[in-house]
Tab-separated table of C-alpha atoms and ligand atoms in Angstrom:
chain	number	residue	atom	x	y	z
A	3	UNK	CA	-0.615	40.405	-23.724
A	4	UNK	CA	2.885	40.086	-25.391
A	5	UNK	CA	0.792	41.035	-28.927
A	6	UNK	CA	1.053	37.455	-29.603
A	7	UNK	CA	-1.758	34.924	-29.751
A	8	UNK	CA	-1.263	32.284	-27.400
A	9	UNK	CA	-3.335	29.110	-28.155
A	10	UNK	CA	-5.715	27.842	-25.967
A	11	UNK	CA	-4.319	24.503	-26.053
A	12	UNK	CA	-1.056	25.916	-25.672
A	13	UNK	CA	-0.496	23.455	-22.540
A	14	UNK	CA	-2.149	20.175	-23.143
A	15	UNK	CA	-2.159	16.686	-21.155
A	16	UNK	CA	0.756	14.127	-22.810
A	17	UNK	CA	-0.265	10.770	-23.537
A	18	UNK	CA	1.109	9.201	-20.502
A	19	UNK	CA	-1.135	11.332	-18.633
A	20	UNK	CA	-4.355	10.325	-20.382
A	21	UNK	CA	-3.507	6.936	-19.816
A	22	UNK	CA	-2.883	7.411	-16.373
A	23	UNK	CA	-6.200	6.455	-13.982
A	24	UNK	CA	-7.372	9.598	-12.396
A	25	UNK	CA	-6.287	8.470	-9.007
A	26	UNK	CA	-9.470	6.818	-7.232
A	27	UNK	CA	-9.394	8.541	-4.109
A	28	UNK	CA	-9.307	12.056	-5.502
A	29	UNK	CA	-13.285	11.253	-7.379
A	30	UNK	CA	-14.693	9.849	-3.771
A	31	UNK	CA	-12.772	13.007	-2.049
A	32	UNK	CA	-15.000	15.305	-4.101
A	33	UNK	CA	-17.878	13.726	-4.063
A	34	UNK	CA	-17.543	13.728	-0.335
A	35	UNK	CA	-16.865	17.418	0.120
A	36	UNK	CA	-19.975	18.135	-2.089
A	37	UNK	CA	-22.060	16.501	0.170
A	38	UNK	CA	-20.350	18.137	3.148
A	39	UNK	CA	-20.600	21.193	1.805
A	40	UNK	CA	-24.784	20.624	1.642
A	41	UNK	CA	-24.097	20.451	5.477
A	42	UNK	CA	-24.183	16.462	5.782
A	43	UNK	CA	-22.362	14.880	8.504
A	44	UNK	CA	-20.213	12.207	6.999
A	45	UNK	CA	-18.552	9.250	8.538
A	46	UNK	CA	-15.303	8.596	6.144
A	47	UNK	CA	-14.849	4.947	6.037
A	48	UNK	CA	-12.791	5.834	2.150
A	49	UNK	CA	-9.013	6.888	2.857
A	50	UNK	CA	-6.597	4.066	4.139
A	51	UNK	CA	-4.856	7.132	6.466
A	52	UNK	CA	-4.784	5.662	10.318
A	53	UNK	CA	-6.508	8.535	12.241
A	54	UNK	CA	-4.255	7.848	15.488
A	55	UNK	CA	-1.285	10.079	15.903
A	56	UNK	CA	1.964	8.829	15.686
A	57	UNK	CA	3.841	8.498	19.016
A	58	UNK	CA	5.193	11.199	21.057
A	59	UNK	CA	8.817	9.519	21.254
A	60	UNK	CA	9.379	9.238	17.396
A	61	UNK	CA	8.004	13.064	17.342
A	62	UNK	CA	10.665	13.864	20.464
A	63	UNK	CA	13.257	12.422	18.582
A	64	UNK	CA	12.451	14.485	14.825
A	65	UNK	CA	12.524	17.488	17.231
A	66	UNK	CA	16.020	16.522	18.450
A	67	UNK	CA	16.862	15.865	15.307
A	68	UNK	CA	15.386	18.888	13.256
A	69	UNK	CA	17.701	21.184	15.474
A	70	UNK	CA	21.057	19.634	14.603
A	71	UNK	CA	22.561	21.654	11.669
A	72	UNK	CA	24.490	18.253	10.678
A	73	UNK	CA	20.999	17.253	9.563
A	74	UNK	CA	20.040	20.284	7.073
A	75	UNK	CA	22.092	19.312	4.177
A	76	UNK	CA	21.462	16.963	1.142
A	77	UNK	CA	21.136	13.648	2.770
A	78	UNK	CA	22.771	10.510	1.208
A	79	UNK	CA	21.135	8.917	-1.369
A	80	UNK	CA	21.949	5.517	0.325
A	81	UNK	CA	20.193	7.099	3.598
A	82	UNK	CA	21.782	7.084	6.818
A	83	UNK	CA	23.493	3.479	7.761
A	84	UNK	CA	22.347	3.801	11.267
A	85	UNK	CA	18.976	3.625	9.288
A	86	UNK	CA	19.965	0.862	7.239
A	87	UNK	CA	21.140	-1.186	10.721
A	88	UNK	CA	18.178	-0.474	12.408
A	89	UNK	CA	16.201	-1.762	9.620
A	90	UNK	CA	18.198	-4.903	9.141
A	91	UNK	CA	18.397	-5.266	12.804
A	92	UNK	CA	14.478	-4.886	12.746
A	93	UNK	CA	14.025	-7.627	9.795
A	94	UNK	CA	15.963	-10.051	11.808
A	95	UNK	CA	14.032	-9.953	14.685
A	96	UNK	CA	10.541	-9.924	13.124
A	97	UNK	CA	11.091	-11.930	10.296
A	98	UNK	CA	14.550	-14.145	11.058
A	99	UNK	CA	15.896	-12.234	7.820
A	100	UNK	CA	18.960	-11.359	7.471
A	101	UNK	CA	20.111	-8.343	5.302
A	102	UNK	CA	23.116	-6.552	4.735
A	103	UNK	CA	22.461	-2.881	5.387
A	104	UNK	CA	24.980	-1.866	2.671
A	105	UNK	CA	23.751	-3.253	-0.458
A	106	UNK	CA	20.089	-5.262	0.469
A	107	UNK	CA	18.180	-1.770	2.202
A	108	UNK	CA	17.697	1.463	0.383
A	109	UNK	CA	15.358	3.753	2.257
A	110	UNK	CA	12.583	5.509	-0.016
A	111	UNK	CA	10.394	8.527	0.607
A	112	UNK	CA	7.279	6.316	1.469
A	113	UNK	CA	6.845	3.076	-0.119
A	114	UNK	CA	4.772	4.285	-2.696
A	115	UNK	CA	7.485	6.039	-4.192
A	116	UNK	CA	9.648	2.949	-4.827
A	117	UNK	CA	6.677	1.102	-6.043
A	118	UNK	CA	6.356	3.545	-8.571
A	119	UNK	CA	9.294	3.835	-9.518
A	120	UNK	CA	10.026	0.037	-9.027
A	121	UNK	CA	8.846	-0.921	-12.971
A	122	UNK	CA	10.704	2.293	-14.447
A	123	UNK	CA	14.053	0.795	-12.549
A	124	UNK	CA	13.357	-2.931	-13.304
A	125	UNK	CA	11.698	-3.526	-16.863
A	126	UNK	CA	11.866	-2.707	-20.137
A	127	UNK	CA	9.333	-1.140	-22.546
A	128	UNK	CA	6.958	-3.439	-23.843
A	129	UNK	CA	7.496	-5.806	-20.866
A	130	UNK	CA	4.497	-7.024	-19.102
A	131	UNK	CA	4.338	-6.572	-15.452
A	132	UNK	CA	2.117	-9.064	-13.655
A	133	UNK	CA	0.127	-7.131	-11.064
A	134	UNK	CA	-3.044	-8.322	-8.953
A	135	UNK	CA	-6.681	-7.412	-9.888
A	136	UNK	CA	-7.778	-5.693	-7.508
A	137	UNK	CA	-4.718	-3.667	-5.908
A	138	UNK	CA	-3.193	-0.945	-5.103
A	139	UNK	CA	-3.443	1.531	-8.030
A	140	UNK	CA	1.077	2.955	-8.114
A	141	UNK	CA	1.668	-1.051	-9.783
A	142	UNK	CA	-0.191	-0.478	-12.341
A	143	UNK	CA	0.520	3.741	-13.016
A	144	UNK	CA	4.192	2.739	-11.977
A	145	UNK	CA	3.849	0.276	-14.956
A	146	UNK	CA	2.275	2.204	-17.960
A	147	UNK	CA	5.406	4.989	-16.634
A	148	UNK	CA	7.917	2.955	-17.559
A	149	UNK	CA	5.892	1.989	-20.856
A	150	UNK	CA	5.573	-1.347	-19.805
A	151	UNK	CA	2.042	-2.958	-19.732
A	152	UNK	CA	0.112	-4.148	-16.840
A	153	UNK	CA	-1.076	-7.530	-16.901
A	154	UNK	CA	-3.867	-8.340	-14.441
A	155	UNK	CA	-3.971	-11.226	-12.519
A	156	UNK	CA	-7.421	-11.480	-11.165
A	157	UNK	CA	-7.813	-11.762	-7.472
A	158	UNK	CA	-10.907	-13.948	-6.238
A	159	UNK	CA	-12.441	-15.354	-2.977
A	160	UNK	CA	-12.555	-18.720	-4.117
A	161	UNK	CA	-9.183	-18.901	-4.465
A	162	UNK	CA	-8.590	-16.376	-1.452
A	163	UNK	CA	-7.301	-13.420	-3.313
A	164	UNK	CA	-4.288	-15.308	-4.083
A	165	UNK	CA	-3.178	-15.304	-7.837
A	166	UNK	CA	-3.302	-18.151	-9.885
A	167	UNK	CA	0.065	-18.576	-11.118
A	168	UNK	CA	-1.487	-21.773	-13.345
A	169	UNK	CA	-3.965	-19.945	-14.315
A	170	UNK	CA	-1.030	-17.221	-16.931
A	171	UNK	CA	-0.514	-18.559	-20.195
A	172	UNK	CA	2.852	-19.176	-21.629
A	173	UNK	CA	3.042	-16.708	-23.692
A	174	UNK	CA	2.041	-13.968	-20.735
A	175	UNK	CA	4.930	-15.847	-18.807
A	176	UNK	CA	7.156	-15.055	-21.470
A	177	UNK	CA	6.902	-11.534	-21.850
A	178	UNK	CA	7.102	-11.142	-18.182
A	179	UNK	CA	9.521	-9.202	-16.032
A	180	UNK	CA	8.138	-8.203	-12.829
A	181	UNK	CA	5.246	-9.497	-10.826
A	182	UNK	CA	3.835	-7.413	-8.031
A	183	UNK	CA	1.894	-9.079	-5.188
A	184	UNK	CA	0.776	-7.731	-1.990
A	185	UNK	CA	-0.009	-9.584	1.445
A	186	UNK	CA	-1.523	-8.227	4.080
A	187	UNK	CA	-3.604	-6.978	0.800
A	188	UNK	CA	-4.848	-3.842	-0.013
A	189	UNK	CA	-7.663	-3.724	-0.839
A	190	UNK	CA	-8.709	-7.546	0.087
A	191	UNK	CA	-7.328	-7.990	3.662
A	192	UNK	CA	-6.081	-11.012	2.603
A	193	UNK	CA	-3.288	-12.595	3.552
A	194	UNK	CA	-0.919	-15.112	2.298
A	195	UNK	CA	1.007	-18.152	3.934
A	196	UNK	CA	4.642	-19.138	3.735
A	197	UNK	CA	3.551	-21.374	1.167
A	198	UNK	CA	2.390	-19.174	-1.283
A	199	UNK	CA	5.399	-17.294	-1.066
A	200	UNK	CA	7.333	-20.092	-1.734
A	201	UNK	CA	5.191	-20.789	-4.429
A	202	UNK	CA	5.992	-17.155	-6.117
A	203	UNK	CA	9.893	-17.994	-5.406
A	204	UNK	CA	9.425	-20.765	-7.332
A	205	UNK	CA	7.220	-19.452	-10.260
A	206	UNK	CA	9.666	-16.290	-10.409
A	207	UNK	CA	12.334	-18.902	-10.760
A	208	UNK	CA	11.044	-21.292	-13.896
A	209	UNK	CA	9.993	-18.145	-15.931
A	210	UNK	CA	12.895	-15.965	-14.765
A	211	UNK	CA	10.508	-12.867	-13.013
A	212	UNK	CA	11.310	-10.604	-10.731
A	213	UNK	CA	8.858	-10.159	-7.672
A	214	UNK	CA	8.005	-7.277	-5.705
A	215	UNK	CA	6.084	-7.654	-2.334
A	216	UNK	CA	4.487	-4.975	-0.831
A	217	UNK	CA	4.528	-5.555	2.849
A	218	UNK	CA	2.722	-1.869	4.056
A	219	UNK	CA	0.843	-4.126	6.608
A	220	UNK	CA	2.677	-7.223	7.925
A	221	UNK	CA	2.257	-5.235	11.420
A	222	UNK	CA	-1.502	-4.460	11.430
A	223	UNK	CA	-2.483	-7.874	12.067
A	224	UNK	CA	-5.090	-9.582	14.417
A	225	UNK	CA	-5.713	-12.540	16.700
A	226	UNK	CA	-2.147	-12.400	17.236
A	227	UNK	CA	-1.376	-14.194	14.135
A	228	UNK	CA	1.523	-11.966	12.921
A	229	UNK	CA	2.371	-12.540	9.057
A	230	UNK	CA	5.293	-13.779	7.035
A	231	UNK	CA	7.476	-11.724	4.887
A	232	UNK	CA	8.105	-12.663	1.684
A	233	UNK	CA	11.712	-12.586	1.865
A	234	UNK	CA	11.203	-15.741	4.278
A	235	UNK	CA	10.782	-17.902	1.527
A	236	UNK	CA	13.963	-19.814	0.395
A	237	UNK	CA	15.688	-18.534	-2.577
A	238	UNK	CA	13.563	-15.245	-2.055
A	239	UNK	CA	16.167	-12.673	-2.036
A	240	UNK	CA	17.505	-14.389	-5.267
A	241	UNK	CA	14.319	-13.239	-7.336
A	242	UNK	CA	12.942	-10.434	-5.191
A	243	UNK	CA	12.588	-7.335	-3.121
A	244	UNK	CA	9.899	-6.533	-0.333
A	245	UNK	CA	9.036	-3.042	0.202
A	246	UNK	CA	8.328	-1.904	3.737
A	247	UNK	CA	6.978	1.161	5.000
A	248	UNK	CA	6.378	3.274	8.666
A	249	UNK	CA	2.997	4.946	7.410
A	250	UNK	CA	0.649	2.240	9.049
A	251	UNK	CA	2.716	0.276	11.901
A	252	UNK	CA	3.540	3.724	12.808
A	253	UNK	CA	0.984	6.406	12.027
A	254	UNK	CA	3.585	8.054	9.813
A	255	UNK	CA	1.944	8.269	6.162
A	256	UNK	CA	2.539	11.739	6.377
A	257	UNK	CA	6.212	11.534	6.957
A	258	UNK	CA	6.848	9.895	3.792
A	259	UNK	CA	9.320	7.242	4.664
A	260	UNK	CA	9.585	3.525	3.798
A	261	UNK	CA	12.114	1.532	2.222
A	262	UNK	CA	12.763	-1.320	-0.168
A	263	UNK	CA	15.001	-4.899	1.144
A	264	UNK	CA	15.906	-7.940	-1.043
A	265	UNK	CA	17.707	-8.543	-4.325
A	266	UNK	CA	21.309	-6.252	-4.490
A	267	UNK	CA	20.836	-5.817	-7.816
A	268	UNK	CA	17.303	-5.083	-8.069
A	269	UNK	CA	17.796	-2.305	-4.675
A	270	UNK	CA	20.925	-0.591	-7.013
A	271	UNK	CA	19.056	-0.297	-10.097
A	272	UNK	CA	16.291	1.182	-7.886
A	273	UNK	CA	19.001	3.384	-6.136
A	274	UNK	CA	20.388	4.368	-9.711
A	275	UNK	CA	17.404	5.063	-10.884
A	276	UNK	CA	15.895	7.314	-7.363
A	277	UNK	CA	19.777	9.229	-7.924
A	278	UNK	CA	18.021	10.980	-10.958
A	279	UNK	CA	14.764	11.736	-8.960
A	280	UNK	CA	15.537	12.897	-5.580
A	281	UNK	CA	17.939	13.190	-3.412
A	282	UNK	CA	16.927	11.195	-0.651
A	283	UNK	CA	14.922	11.089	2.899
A	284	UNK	CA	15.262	14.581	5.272
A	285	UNK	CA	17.893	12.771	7.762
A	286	UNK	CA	16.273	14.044	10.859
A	287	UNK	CA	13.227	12.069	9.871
A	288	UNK	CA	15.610	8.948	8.970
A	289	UNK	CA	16.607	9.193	12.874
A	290	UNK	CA	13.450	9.822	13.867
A	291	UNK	CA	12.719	6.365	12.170
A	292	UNK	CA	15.458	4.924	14.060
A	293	UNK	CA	13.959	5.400	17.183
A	294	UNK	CA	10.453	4.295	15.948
A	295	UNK	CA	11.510	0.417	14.874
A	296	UNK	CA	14.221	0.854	17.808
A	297	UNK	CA	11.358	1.515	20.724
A	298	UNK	CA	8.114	1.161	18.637
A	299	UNK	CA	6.906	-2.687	19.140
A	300	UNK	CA	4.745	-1.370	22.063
A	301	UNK	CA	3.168	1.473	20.046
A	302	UNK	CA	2.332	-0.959	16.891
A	303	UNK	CA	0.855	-3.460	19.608
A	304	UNK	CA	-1.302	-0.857	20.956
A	305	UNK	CA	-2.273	0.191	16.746
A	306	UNK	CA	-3.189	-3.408	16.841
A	307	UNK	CA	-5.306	-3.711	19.522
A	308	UNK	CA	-7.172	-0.408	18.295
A	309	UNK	CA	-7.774	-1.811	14.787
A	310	UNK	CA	-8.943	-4.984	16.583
A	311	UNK	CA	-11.630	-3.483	18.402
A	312	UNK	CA	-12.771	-1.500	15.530
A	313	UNK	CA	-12.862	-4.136	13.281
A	314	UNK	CA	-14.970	-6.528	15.184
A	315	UNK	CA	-17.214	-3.780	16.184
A	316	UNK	CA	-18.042	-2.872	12.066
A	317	UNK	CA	-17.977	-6.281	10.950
A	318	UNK	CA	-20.347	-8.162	13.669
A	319	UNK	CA	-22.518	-4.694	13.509
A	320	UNK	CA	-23.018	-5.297	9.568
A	321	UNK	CA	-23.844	-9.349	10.027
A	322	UNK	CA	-25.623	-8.263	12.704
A	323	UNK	CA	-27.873	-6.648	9.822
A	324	UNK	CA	-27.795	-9.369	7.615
A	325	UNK	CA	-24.574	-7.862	5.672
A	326	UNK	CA	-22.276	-11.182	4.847
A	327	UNK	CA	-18.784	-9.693	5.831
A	328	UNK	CA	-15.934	-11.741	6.026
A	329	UNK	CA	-13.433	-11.019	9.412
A	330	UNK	CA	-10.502	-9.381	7.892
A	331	UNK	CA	-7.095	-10.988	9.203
A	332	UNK	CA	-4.933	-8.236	8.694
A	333	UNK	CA	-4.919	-4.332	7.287
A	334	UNK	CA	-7.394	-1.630	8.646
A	335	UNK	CA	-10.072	-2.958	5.293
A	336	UNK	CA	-12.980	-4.724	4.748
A	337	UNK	CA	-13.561	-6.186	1.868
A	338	UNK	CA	-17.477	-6.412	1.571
A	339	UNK	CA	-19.289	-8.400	-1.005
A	340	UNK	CA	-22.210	-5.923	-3.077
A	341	UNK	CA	-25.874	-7.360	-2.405
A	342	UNK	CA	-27.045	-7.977	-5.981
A	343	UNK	CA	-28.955	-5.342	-7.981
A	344	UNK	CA	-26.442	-2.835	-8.073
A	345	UNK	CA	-22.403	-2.387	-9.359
A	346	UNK	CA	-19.860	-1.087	-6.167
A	347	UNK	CA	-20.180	2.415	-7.482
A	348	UNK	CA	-23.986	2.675	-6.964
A	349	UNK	CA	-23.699	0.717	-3.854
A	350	UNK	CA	-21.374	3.816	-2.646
A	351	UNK	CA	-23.612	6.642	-4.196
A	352	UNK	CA	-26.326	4.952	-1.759
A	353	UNK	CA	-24.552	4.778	0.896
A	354	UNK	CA	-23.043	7.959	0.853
A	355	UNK	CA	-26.407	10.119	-0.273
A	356	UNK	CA	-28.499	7.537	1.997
A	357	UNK	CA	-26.279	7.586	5.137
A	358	UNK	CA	-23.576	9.752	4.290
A	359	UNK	CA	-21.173	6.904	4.511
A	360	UNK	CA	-17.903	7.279	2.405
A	361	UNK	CA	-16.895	3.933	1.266
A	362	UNK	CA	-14.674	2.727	-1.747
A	363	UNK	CA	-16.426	1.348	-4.645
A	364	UNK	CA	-13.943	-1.977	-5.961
A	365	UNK	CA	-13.762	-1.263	-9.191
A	366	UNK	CA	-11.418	1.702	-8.559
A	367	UNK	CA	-8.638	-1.036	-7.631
A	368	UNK	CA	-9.428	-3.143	-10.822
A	369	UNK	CA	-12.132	-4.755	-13.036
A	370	UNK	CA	-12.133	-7.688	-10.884
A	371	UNK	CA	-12.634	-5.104	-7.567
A	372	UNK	CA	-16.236	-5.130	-9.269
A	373	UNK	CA	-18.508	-6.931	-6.843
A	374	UNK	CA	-17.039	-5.746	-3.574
A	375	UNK	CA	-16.777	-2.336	-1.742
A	376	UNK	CA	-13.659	-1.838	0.856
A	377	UNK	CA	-14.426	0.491	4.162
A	378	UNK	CA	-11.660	1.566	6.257
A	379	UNK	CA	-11.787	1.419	10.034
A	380	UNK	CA	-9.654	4.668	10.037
A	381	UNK	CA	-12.269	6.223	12.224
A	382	UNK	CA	-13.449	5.909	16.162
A	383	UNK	CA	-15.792	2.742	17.309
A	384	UNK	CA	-18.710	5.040	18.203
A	385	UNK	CA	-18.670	6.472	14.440
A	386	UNK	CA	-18.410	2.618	12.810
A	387	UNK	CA	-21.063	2.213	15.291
A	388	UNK	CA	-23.047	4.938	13.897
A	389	UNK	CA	-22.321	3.817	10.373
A	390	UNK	CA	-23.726	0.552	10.598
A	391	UNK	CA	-26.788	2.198	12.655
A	392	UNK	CA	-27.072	4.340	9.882
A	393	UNK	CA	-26.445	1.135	6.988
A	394	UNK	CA	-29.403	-0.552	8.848
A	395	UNK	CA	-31.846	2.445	8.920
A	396	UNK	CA	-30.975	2.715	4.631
A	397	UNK	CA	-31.528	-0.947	4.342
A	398	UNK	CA	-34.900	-0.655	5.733
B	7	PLP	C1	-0.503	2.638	2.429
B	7	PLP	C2	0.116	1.678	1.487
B	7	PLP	C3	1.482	1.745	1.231
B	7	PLP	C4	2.379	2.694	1.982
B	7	PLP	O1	2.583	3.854	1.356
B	7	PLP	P1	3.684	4.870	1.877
B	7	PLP	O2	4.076	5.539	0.628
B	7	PLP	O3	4.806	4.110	2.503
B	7	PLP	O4	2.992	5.793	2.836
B	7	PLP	C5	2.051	0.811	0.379
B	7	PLP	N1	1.299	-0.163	-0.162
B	7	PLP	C6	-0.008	-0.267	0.088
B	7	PLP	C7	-0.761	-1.397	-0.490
B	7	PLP	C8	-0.648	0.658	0.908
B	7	PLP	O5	-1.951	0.554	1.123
């Protein structure tokens, strides 16, 4: 057009891209809409969204929000400090933490974001960042960003998807900077006890790592067994931060806010680092936030209580069938074992051609997710209901 040739590969991928995992849930997503498309009716058991809506007072107070001009400008990197206080003032009360909301909180636009951002903030090149196998995928894109490498620690039931810190070698230990873990876990439902925690502090410690907890679902928990945080453990906020998020206690993943706790240092190199990104979280959802861990404990009860019901109602409908589930303690995921003869991604072809049931295959969340498929309960009781009618009919 400009009498010039323009090559066809005129734009072409970097390398950091290649590496990069095409993201899991985008494959499934397509897969899903083909089959849609041919007129199926599908029951989405793949995307760890909550379906609920999130509460009409947090909207109320966005809307309240949204209409004061004070709230249209650039917000604060550091994010508001009635934000800040609320969060520390939440922490204390859940947890018995206590944080200083001027140089231990730094609000981020959804956890994720800090995650990913958390190895590019924290490491150096070449470093190896310890993350668990299987997992949520930003630790280990977040990792190969910052040109660090990922270093799987392999998550098993025997062991009950807790890492084996014995297990790393010296030399691993060595070259290690960060170590990402996860509890409630995504994608295992597992969760961890104060004493593994202080088993982390300790191991962080001796081989001088940072640690990063992901703590998305301390508040979708059942049988009113509520878990720790990590920063409970002594000498935690010497060696770590926690990040924390309103997308699931809340119903708020599409708000995009969550925020990162712990270590001063670690928060301002994050901070630092975020100051070249973005320029922080839209203020009127930062009060809106407010008002959801001010007045929200009866809103994340009721959450709760839904995921409860739903939860019992998949799992005892797939024993029911002979399917060897294991009761989930926490998250909105099962974690089910693959009935031998096939690999997690032909287990969720079947399922999703034979019943035209989306679930995840494990492999997408590491090699050692291999053996196991996760299903969210992000949908109604009479559709899980359906699903496992439907699971049982395929099954024969
Ligand atoms: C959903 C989820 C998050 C939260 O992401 P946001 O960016 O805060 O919406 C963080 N960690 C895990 C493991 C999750 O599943």
């Amino acid at each position: 057009m400009f009498g010039r040739h323009i090559p066809e590969d005129f734009v072409t991928e970097p390398d950091l891209l290649k590496k990069l995992p095409t993201y899991l849930f985008v494959e499934i997503d397509k897969k899903k809409r083909e089959a849609q498309a041919k007129g199926k009716d599908i029951i989405d058991l793949g995307i760890g969204d909550p379906d609920l809506p999130t509460p009409a007072f947090i909207i109320d107070a966005l809307e309240r929000a949204a209409r004061d001009p004070a709230n249209h400008r650039y917000p604060s990197n550091q994010g508001l400090r009635v934000l800040r206080e609320a969060i520390a003032t939440w922490y204390k009360e859940r947890f018995h933490v206590a944080l200083d909301p001027d140089e231990e909180i730094l609000p981020l636009i959804g956890s994720k974001e800090g995650i990913a951002h958390a190895p590019l903030a924290l490491v150096n090149p070449d470093d190896l960042v310890l993350i668990p196998d299987p997992c949520y995928p930003p630790y280990y894109s977040g990792t190969l960003m910052a040109g660090a490498e990922p270093y799987r620690m392999p998550l098993v039931a025997a062991n009950e998807f807790l890492p084996d810190f014995g297990a790393l070698d010296r030399s691993t230990k060595q070259r290690a900077s960060l170590l990402f873990i996860n509890y409630p876990g995504n994608p295992t439902g597992a969760c961890a006890t104060r004493d593994f925690f202080d088993e982390a502090v300790n191991f962080a410690v001796e081989n001088r790592i940072m640690v990063a907890h992901d703590a998305a679902y301390t508040e979708i928990y059942f049988d009113n067994m509520p878990p720790p945080s990590f920063l409970e453990a002594k000498g935690a906020k010497e060696v770590g931060i926690e990040f924390h998020s309103l997308s699931k206690t809340f119903n708020m993943t599409g708000w995009r806010i969550g925020f990162a706790v712990g270590n001063r240092k670690m928060i301002r190199c994050l901070a630092q680092l975020k100051g070249h990104f973005d320029s922080g979280v839209f203020q009127a959802i930062q009060l809106a936030a407010v008002e959801a861990l001010k007045k929200g404990g009866p809103s994340a009860a009721e959450n709760r209580h839904v995921f409860e019901e739903r939860r019992d109602v998949l799992v005892n409908g797939l024993r029911k069938i002979g399917w060897d589930v294991p009761m989930p303690k926490a998250t909105f995921y099962v974690w089910l074992p693959v009935p031998p003869g096939y690999t997690s991604a032909e287990l969720c072809m079947k399922l999703l051609e034979g019943a035209g049931v989306v679930a995840t295959p494990g492999v997408g969340f590491g090699p050692n997710g291999e053996g196991y498929i996760r299903m969210t309960i992000t949908v109604p009781v009479a559709r899980l209901e359906e699903a496992v009618k439907r699971v049982k009919a395929l099954h024969g």
